[in-house]
């Protein structure tokens, strides 16, 4: 507890740490008291370090200020001293649950600046792997979110399905989390013989078993009591804060770049966009869950197309790759929302500037509007439903 107390008329503000006792006034005189409570920063060995500075009136949140930067990675500055092959290893780490999609955005920006055509087989494989990565990302949150509000069983089901998909991702790339499979001009190498069949079998297995997780949690009465009507984010607020992805679509913001500004070959697919209108914690969970079904279908369609295509998987490049002088912007529909990549080149082998617009950074800003008015016991339910990765905020 900090020892500082500030008087302003009959109002007193106390800044305290978790667990400190408060006395509002002395004797029979009761003063109006606003408590400033710091939630976090959490220990670095957890999956993220975020601090929320809350102003409380009793158990009700009056104001919230998200304070970030405890995991600052300096990725954008590191990009400037590494060539276009080396930056991929950094780009897939800021959102460690969406590594393949992060790599993809970087190489798309470089290819766009160079005016490069990527082999068709590589394009469809990229889409298949991106959708499988989306499933992996969503399954992590579908398991961890119920765990955060007291339900332990769903995470076992979620990880069972994750392991099934991870096996085929590991076979094709050699990595379980940081795949390093994208390259400027295509992919690292051809997929193993028979891999597309094994990937389809894995998709079928997950699709068949996913209702186990669905039936366990979607209509669970305790889960409904903790999430329905809690943490409502309106479509207007979602748009004002630049929220995107499942968080924004749960508020009725019908936006998905795969359909609305297609990249790769998404314009050749009918991309189902999962939306809800309630904008509460349960709507965000449902969007995530239903998106898994949709992404499994999209991945299977992409794999079917890959089997019909022959030809190279990448483009032959010079030993030292230099993007021409100029600038470009590429954006992708990452699992957590819209990621943007603003690339500025001066014709050298390293980018002069590569600015990241990450989904989590924009989404977490909405907490300043979302949390005021809620109760302290609902904090964790709301925070967990925003589906952010702290490394993606601090990048």
Short mmCIF file of C-alpha atoms in Angstrom, two decimals:
data_model
loop_
_atom_site.label_atom_id
_atom_site.label_comp_id
_atom_site.label_asym_id
_atom_site.label_seq_id
_atom_site.Cartn_x
_atom_site.Cartn_y
_atom_site.Cartn_z
CA UNK A 1 0.00 0.00 0.00
CA UNK A 2 1.35 3.41 -0.87
CA UNK A 3 1.35 5.82 2.04
CA UNK A 4 0.02 8.80 0.11
CA UNK A 5 -3.47 10.22 0.75
CA UNK A 6 -4.84 13.20 -1.12
CA UNK A 7 -7.72 15.28 0.26
CA UNK A 8 -10.02 17.16 -2.10
CA UNK A 9 -13.01 18.52 -0.19
CA UNK A 10 -14.88 15.54 1.19
CA UNK A 11 -13.31 13.19 -1.36
CA UNK A 12 -10.33 11.02 -0.56
CA UNK A 13 -8.37 8.89 -2.99
CA UNK A 14 -6.41 5.93 -1.72
CA UNK A 15 -3.96 3.96 -3.84
CA UNK A 16 -3.66 0.44 -2.50
CA UNK A 17 -2.25 -2.94 -3.36
CA UNK A 18 -4.30 -6.10 -3.49
CA UNK A 19 -5.33 -7.24 -0.01
CA UNK A 20 -4.86 -3.95 1.83
CA UNK A 21 -7.60 -2.91 4.27
CA UNK A 22 -9.40 0.43 3.88
CA UNK A 23 -11.15 2.69 6.34
CA UNK A 24 -13.31 5.38 4.76
CA UNK A 25 -13.33 8.23 7.27
CA UNK A 26 -12.67 8.31 11.00
CA UNK A 27 -15.08 8.08 13.91
CA UNK A 28 -18.68 8.79 12.90
CA UNK A 29 -17.59 10.79 9.83
CA UNK A 30 -17.80 8.74 6.67
CA UNK A 31 -15.95 10.17 3.67
CA UNK A 32 -16.59 9.35 0.04
CA UNK A 33 -13.64 7.18 -1.01
CA UNK A 34 -12.35 6.16 -4.41
CA UNK A 35 -9.92 3.28 -4.31
CA UNK A 36 -7.26 3.02 -7.01
CA UNK A 37 -6.42 -0.67 -7.31
CA UNK A 38 -3.62 -2.11 -9.42
CA UNK A 39 -4.36 -5.49 -10.97
CA UNK A 40 -0.94 -6.75 -12.00
CA UNK A 41 1.60 -6.55 -13.40
CA UNK A 42 1.64 -10.31 -13.20
CA UNK A 43 4.77 -12.39 -12.89
CA UNK A 44 6.70 -12.88 -16.17
CA UNK A 45 6.39 -16.66 -15.95
CA UNK A 46 2.67 -16.38 -16.64
CA UNK A 47 1.53 -16.14 -20.27
CA UNK A 48 1.51 -12.35 -20.24
CA UNK A 49 2.21 -9.27 -18.16
CA UNK A 50 -0.56 -6.67 -18.19
CA UNK A 51 -1.41 -4.05 -15.59
CA UNK A 52 -4.84 -2.55 -15.09
CA UNK A 53 -5.18 0.60 -13.01
CA UNK A 54 -8.74 0.56 -11.69
CA UNK A 55 -10.70 3.20 -9.84
CA UNK A 56 -13.26 1.45 -7.65
CA UNK A 57 -16.37 2.58 -5.82
CA UNK A 58 -16.84 -0.31 -3.45
CA UNK A 59 -16.87 -3.36 -5.72
CA UNK A 60 -17.88 -1.45 -8.84
CA UNK A 61 -15.29 -0.32 -11.37
CA UNK A 62 -15.50 3.43 -12.04
CA UNK A 63 -12.58 3.76 -14.46
CA UNK A 64 -9.96 1.51 -16.05
CA UNK A 65 -6.58 2.35 -17.55
CA UNK A 66 -4.73 -0.55 -19.24
CA UNK A 67 -0.99 -0.03 -18.75
CA UNK A 68 1.20 -1.98 -21.15
CA UNK A 69 4.87 -2.35 -22.03
CA UNK A 70 6.08 -4.88 -19.43
CA UNK A 71 6.89 -7.39 -22.19
CA UNK A 72 8.15 -4.90 -24.78
CA UNK A 73 10.14 -6.88 -27.36
CA UNK A 74 11.34 -4.10 -29.64
CA UNK A 75 10.42 -6.22 -32.66
CA UNK A 76 9.96 -3.25 -34.99
CA UNK A 77 13.47 -1.94 -34.26
CA UNK A 78 14.99 -5.42 -34.58
CA UNK A 79 13.39 -5.75 -38.04
CA UNK A 80 15.51 -2.83 -39.20
CA UNK A 81 18.82 -4.64 -38.67
CA UNK A 82 17.83 -8.04 -40.09
CA UNK A 83 17.30 -9.07 -43.67
CA UNK A 84 14.00 -10.22 -45.14
CA UNK A 85 14.68 -13.86 -44.30
CA UNK A 86 15.75 -13.18 -40.72
CA UNK A 87 12.78 -11.02 -39.74
CA UNK A 88 10.41 -13.96 -40.19
CA UNK A 89 11.80 -15.58 -37.05
CA UNK A 90 10.92 -12.43 -35.08
CA UNK A 91 7.56 -11.86 -36.72
CA UNK A 92 6.11 -15.20 -35.69
CA UNK A 93 6.74 -14.58 -31.98
CA UNK A 94 4.78 -11.50 -30.94
CA UNK A 95 1.52 -13.48 -31.02
CA UNK A 96 2.87 -16.91 -30.18
CA UNK A 97 -0.52 -18.56 -30.78
CA UNK A 98 -0.72 -17.27 -34.38
CA UNK A 99 2.85 -17.78 -35.54
CA UNK A 100 2.09 -18.94 -39.07
CA UNK A 101 -0.29 -16.06 -39.73
CA UNK A 102 2.27 -13.54 -38.42
CA UNK A 103 4.91 -14.85 -40.81
CA UNK A 104 2.42 -14.74 -43.65
CA UNK A 105 1.69 -11.04 -43.24
CA UNK A 106 5.37 -10.12 -43.43
CA UNK A 107 6.09 -12.12 -46.59
CA UNK A 108 2.92 -10.81 -48.25
CA UNK A 109 4.13 -7.23 -47.67
CA UNK A 110 7.58 -7.99 -49.13
CA UNK A 111 6.08 -9.83 -52.12
CA UNK A 112 3.69 -6.95 -52.78
CA UNK A 113 6.54 -4.42 -52.74
CA UNK A 114 8.58 -6.61 -55.12
CA UNK A 115 5.60 -7.29 -57.40
CA UNK A 116 6.23 -11.01 -57.01
CA UNK A 117 3.85 -13.74 -58.19
CA UNK A 118 3.75 -16.74 -55.85
CA UNK A 119 3.16 -20.26 -57.24
CA UNK A 120 -0.49 -21.28 -57.01
CA UNK A 121 0.26 -24.44 -55.05
CA UNK A 122 2.08 -22.38 -52.41
CA UNK A 123 -0.87 -19.97 -52.18
CA UNK A 124 -3.39 -22.70 -51.42
CA UNK A 125 -1.07 -24.44 -48.97
CA UNK A 126 -0.57 -21.13 -47.17
CA UNK A 127 -4.33 -20.79 -46.82
CA UNK A 128 -4.72 -24.34 -45.49
CA UNK A 129 -1.98 -23.83 -42.92
CA UNK A 130 -3.33 -20.40 -41.93
CA UNK A 131 -6.76 -21.89 -41.22
CA UNK A 132 -5.24 -24.75 -39.22
CA UNK A 133 -3.28 -22.15 -37.24
CA UNK A 134 -6.56 -20.28 -36.63
CA UNK A 135 -8.08 -23.47 -35.22
CA UNK A 136 -5.08 -23.98 -32.91
CA UNK A 137 -5.33 -20.39 -31.67
CA UNK A 138 -9.06 -20.61 -30.96
CA UNK A 139 -8.82 -23.98 -29.23
CA UNK A 140 -6.30 -22.54 -26.78
CA UNK A 141 -8.74 -19.80 -25.73
CA UNK A 142 -11.72 -22.18 -25.76
CA UNK A 143 -9.88 -24.27 -23.18
CA UNK A 144 -8.23 -21.55 -21.11
CA UNK A 145 -11.19 -19.16 -20.87
CA UNK A 146 -13.48 -21.59 -18.97
CA UNK A 147 -10.46 -22.49 -16.81
CA UNK A 148 -10.06 -18.83 -15.80
CA UNK A 149 -13.61 -18.75 -14.45
CA UNK A 150 -13.47 -22.09 -12.67
CA UNK A 151 -14.17 -24.88 -15.21
CA UNK A 152 -11.18 -27.22 -15.51
CA UNK A 153 -12.57 -29.99 -17.75
CA UNK A 154 -12.86 -28.05 -21.08
CA UNK A 155 -9.12 -27.49 -21.34
CA UNK A 156 -8.51 -31.24 -21.54
CA UNK A 157 -10.87 -31.54 -24.50
CA UNK A 158 -9.42 -28.45 -26.16
CA UNK A 159 -5.86 -29.72 -25.84
CA UNK A 160 -6.83 -33.15 -27.16
CA UNK A 161 -7.98 -31.47 -30.38
CA UNK A 162 -4.97 -29.14 -30.43
CA UNK A 163 -2.59 -32.08 -30.28
CA UNK A 164 -4.32 -33.70 -33.26
CA UNK A 165 -3.79 -30.56 -35.38
CA UNK A 166 -0.33 -29.89 -33.91
CA UNK A 167 0.84 -33.30 -35.13
CA UNK A 168 0.22 -32.43 -38.79
CA UNK A 169 1.61 -28.90 -38.37
CA UNK A 170 4.75 -30.31 -36.79
CA UNK A 171 5.14 -32.89 -39.55
CA UNK A 172 4.99 -30.28 -42.29
CA UNK A 173 7.15 -27.59 -40.68
CA UNK A 174 9.22 -29.18 -37.93
CA UNK A 175 7.86 -26.74 -35.35
CA UNK A 176 5.05 -26.95 -32.85
CA UNK A 177 4.62 -23.24 -32.11
CA UNK A 178 7.09 -21.21 -34.21
CA UNK A 179 6.75 -22.78 -37.61
CA UNK A 180 9.16 -20.70 -39.73
CA UNK A 181 7.56 -22.20 -42.83
CA UNK A 182 6.80 -19.08 -44.88
CA UNK A 183 9.41 -17.66 -47.21
CA UNK A 184 9.37 -14.66 -49.52
CA UNK A 185 8.06 -16.17 -52.75
CA UNK A 186 6.33 -19.21 -51.26
CA UNK A 187 7.01 -21.81 -48.58
CA UNK A 188 10.16 -23.36 -47.16
CA UNK A 189 9.80 -26.73 -48.88
CA UNK A 190 7.36 -29.20 -50.37
CA UNK A 191 5.08 -30.99 -47.92
CA UNK A 192 5.82 -34.66 -47.12
CA UNK A 193 4.28 -37.32 -49.35
CA UNK A 194 0.72 -38.12 -48.24
CA UNK A 195 0.59 -35.16 -45.84
CA UNK A 196 -2.58 -33.65 -47.25
CA UNK A 197 -4.41 -36.93 -46.63
CA UNK A 198 -3.18 -37.08 -43.05
CA UNK A 199 -4.16 -33.44 -42.53
CA UNK A 200 -7.68 -34.15 -43.83
CA UNK A 201 -7.94 -37.14 -41.48
CA UNK A 202 -6.91 -34.91 -38.55
CA UNK A 203 -9.52 -32.32 -39.55
CA UNK A 204 -12.20 -35.01 -39.71
CA UNK A 205 -11.21 -36.32 -36.29
CA UNK A 206 -11.35 -32.87 -34.69
CA UNK A 207 -14.65 -32.06 -36.40
CA UNK A 208 -16.14 -35.31 -35.10
CA UNK A 209 -14.98 -34.75 -31.49
CA UNK A 210 -15.48 -30.98 -31.20
CA UNK A 211 -19.13 -31.37 -30.08
CA UNK A 212 -17.76 -32.91 -26.86
CA UNK A 213 -16.30 -29.52 -25.96
CA UNK A 214 -19.28 -27.67 -27.40
CA UNK A 215 -21.90 -29.56 -25.40
CA UNK A 216 -19.81 -29.38 -22.24
CA UNK A 217 -19.58 -25.61 -22.03
CA UNK A 218 -21.75 -23.62 -24.48
CA UNK A 219 -25.01 -24.13 -22.57
CA UNK A 220 -23.57 -24.87 -19.16
CA UNK A 221 -25.78 -22.97 -16.70
CA UNK A 222 -22.87 -21.84 -14.50
CA UNK A 223 -20.93 -20.66 -17.54
CA UNK A 224 -24.03 -18.83 -18.81
CA UNK A 225 -24.49 -17.12 -15.44
CA UNK A 226 -20.89 -15.85 -15.52
CA UNK A 227 -20.89 -14.64 -19.14
CA UNK A 228 -24.36 -13.69 -20.46
CA UNK A 229 -24.91 -9.93 -20.24
CA UNK A 230 -21.43 -9.41 -18.77
CA UNK A 231 -18.87 -7.11 -20.40
CA UNK A 232 -21.06 -5.81 -23.22
CA UNK A 233 -19.13 -4.09 -26.03
CA UNK A 234 -21.32 -2.25 -28.52
CA UNK A 235 -20.60 -2.29 -32.25
CA UNK A 236 -20.02 1.47 -32.16
CA UNK A 237 -17.43 1.17 -29.38
CA UNK A 238 -15.76 -1.78 -31.10
CA UNK A 239 -15.40 0.29 -34.28
CA UNK A 240 -14.25 3.39 -32.38
CA UNK A 241 -11.43 1.50 -30.68
CA UNK A 242 -10.39 -0.32 -33.85
CA UNK A 243 -11.36 -3.71 -32.44
CA UNK A 244 -11.45 -6.55 -34.96
CA UNK A 245 -11.63 -10.31 -35.23
CA UNK A 246 -13.89 -12.43 -33.00
CA UNK A 247 -14.14 -9.65 -30.38
CA UNK A 248 -15.60 -7.17 -32.88
CA UNK A 249 -17.75 -9.71 -34.73
CA UNK A 250 -19.38 -10.76 -31.43
CA UNK A 251 -20.61 -7.14 -31.17
CA UNK A 252 -22.17 -7.26 -34.63
CA UNK A 253 -19.28 -5.64 -36.53
CA UNK A 254 -19.50 -7.72 -39.70
CA UNK A 255 -15.93 -7.40 -40.99
CA UNK A 256 -13.59 -10.13 -42.18
CA UNK A 257 -10.74 -9.36 -44.59
CA UNK A 258 -10.87 -12.85 -46.08
CA UNK A 259 -14.26 -11.91 -47.52
CA UNK A 260 -14.14 -8.09 -47.64
CA UNK A 261 -10.60 -7.49 -48.96
CA UNK A 262 -9.39 -10.96 -49.94
CA UNK A 263 -5.69 -11.81 -50.09
CA UNK A 264 -4.04 -15.04 -51.29
CA UNK A 265 -6.93 -16.85 -53.03
CA UNK A 266 -9.70 -16.29 -50.47
CA UNK A 267 -11.79 -14.66 -53.19
CA UNK A 268 -12.22 -18.13 -54.70
CA UNK A 269 -13.77 -19.47 -51.48
CA UNK A 270 -17.10 -18.77 -49.84
CA UNK A 271 -15.79 -17.61 -46.44
CA UNK A 272 -18.46 -17.89 -43.70
CA UNK A 273 -18.22 -14.93 -41.30
CA UNK A 274 -19.42 -15.84 -37.81
CA UNK A 275 -21.12 -12.93 -36.01
CA UNK A 276 -23.28 -12.27 -32.97
CA UNK A 277 -25.00 -9.09 -31.80
CA UNK A 278 -25.05 -9.37 -27.99
CA UNK A 279 -21.44 -8.20 -27.60
CA UNK A 280 -21.08 -9.88 -24.19
CA UNK A 281 -18.60 -12.46 -22.90
CA UNK A 282 -20.75 -15.37 -24.04
CA UNK A 283 -21.16 -13.97 -27.55
CA UNK A 284 -17.37 -13.66 -27.88
CA UNK A 285 -16.95 -17.27 -26.73
CA UNK A 286 -19.59 -18.48 -29.20
CA UNK A 287 -18.00 -16.65 -32.13
CA UNK A 288 -14.68 -18.30 -31.32
CA UNK A 289 -16.26 -21.75 -31.04
CA UNK A 290 -18.27 -21.50 -34.26
CA UNK A 291 -15.25 -20.10 -36.10
CA UNK A 292 -13.42 -23.38 -35.40
CA UNK A 293 -16.09 -25.30 -37.32
CA UNK A 294 -15.85 -22.80 -40.21
CA UNK A 295 -12.03 -22.87 -40.34
CA UNK A 296 -11.93 -26.68 -40.37
CA UNK A 297 -14.18 -26.61 -43.44
CA UNK A 298 -12.04 -23.94 -45.14
CA UNK A 299 -8.81 -25.83 -44.42
CA UNK A 300 -10.27 -29.00 -45.92
CA UNK A 301 -11.36 -27.13 -49.07
CA UNK A 302 -7.84 -25.69 -49.43
CA UNK A 303 -6.24 -29.13 -49.04
CA UNK A 304 -8.55 -30.55 -51.69
CA UNK A 305 -7.41 -27.79 -54.05
CA UNK A 306 -3.73 -28.45 -53.24
CA UNK A 307 -4.15 -32.07 -54.35
CA UNK A 308 -5.34 -30.85 -57.76
CA UNK A 309 -2.28 -28.63 -58.30
CA UNK A 310 1.25 -29.44 -59.35
CA UNK A 311 4.29 -27.26 -59.74
CA UNK A 312 6.80 -25.50 -57.51
CA UNK A 313 6.23 -24.49 -53.90
CA UNK A 314 8.46 -21.42 -53.95
CA UNK A 315 10.22 -18.91 -56.18
CA UNK A 316 13.94 -18.97 -56.83
CA UNK A 317 15.48 -15.90 -55.20
CA UNK A 318 18.93 -14.30 -55.25
CA UNK A 319 21.28 -15.05 -52.36
CA UNK A 320 20.89 -11.48 -51.10
CA UNK A 321 17.26 -10.37 -51.29
CA UNK A 322 16.64 -6.64 -51.67
CA UNK A 323 13.19 -5.09 -51.91
CA UNK A 324 12.99 -2.10 -54.28
CA UNK A 325 12.75 1.41 -52.87
CA UNK A 326 9.20 2.31 -51.92
CA UNK A 327 6.52 1.49 -49.39
CA UNK A 328 3.46 -0.76 -49.16
CA UNK A 329 0.85 -1.95 -46.69
CA UNK A 330 -0.46 -5.48 -46.35
CA UNK A 331 -3.09 -6.65 -43.89
CA UNK A 332 -4.40 -10.06 -42.98
CA UNK A 333 -7.27 -11.54 -40.99
CA UNK A 334 -5.24 -13.08 -38.19
CA UNK A 335 -6.91 -15.39 -35.66
CA UNK A 336 -7.29 -12.55 -33.13
CA UNK A 337 -8.21 -9.86 -35.65
CA UNK A 338 -6.68 -7.60 -38.29
CA UNK A 339 -2.88 -7.44 -38.45
CA UNK A 340 -1.29 -4.75 -40.60
CA UNK A 341 2.26 -4.55 -41.96
CA UNK A 342 3.53 -1.18 -43.24
CA UNK A 343 6.82 -1.78 -45.03
CA UNK A 344 9.18 1.03 -46.10
CA UNK A 345 12.27 0.08 -48.14
CA UNK A 346 15.22 2.12 -49.36
CA UNK A 347 16.37 -0.61 -51.70
CA UNK A 348 18.57 -2.35 -49.16
CA UNK A 349 18.59 -5.91 -47.84
CA UNK A 350 16.94 -4.79 -44.60
CA UNK A 351 13.66 -2.85 -44.28
CA UNK A 352 14.04 0.82 -43.41
CA UNK A 353 10.82 0.48 -41.38
CA UNK A 354 8.33 -2.29 -40.76
CA UNK A 355 5.43 -1.10 -38.63
CA UNK A 356 3.12 -3.69 -37.06
CA UNK A 357 -0.56 -3.10 -36.45
CA UNK A 358 -1.50 -5.95 -34.13
CA UNK A 359 -5.00 -7.13 -33.27
CA UNK A 360 -4.46 -7.50 -29.51
CA UNK A 361 -3.10 -3.94 -29.20
CA UNK A 362 -6.30 -2.47 -30.61
CA UNK A 363 -8.67 -4.88 -28.87
CA UNK A 364 -7.29 -4.32 -25.37
CA UNK A 365 -7.90 -0.56 -25.65
CA UNK A 366 -11.61 -1.28 -25.47
CA UNK A 367 -11.18 -2.31 -21.81
CA UNK A 368 -11.22 1.40 -20.91
CA UNK A 369 -14.88 1.48 -22.02
CA UNK A 370 -15.79 -2.12 -21.27
CA UNK A 371 -14.83 -2.39 -17.59
CA UNK A 372 -16.36 0.78 -16.03
CA UNK A 373 -19.67 -0.17 -14.45
CA UNK A 374 -18.82 -3.84 -13.98
CA UNK A 375 -18.16 -5.56 -10.66
CA UNK A 376 -14.73 -6.72 -9.52
CA UNK A 377 -15.80 -10.43 -9.58
CA UNK A 378 -16.61 -10.04 -13.31
CA UNK A 379 -13.15 -8.69 -14.14
CA UNK A 380 -11.60 -12.05 -14.96
CA UNK A 381 -14.58 -13.16 -17.05
CA UNK A 382 -14.34 -9.97 -19.13
CA UNK A 383 -10.56 -9.98 -19.45
CA UNK A 384 -10.48 -13.62 -20.55
CA UNK A 385 -13.19 -13.02 -23.16
CA UNK A 386 -11.12 -10.35 -24.94
CA UNK A 387 -8.80 -13.09 -26.27
CA UNK A 388 -5.53 -11.15 -26.39
CA UNK A 389 -1.90 -12.24 -26.29
CA UNK A 390 0.22 -9.79 -24.29
CA UNK A 391 3.25 -10.17 -26.57
CA UNK A 392 0.94 -9.06 -29.39
CA UNK A 393 0.16 -5.89 -27.43
CA UNK A 394 3.73 -5.02 -26.48
CA UNK A 395 5.37 -6.39 -29.67
#
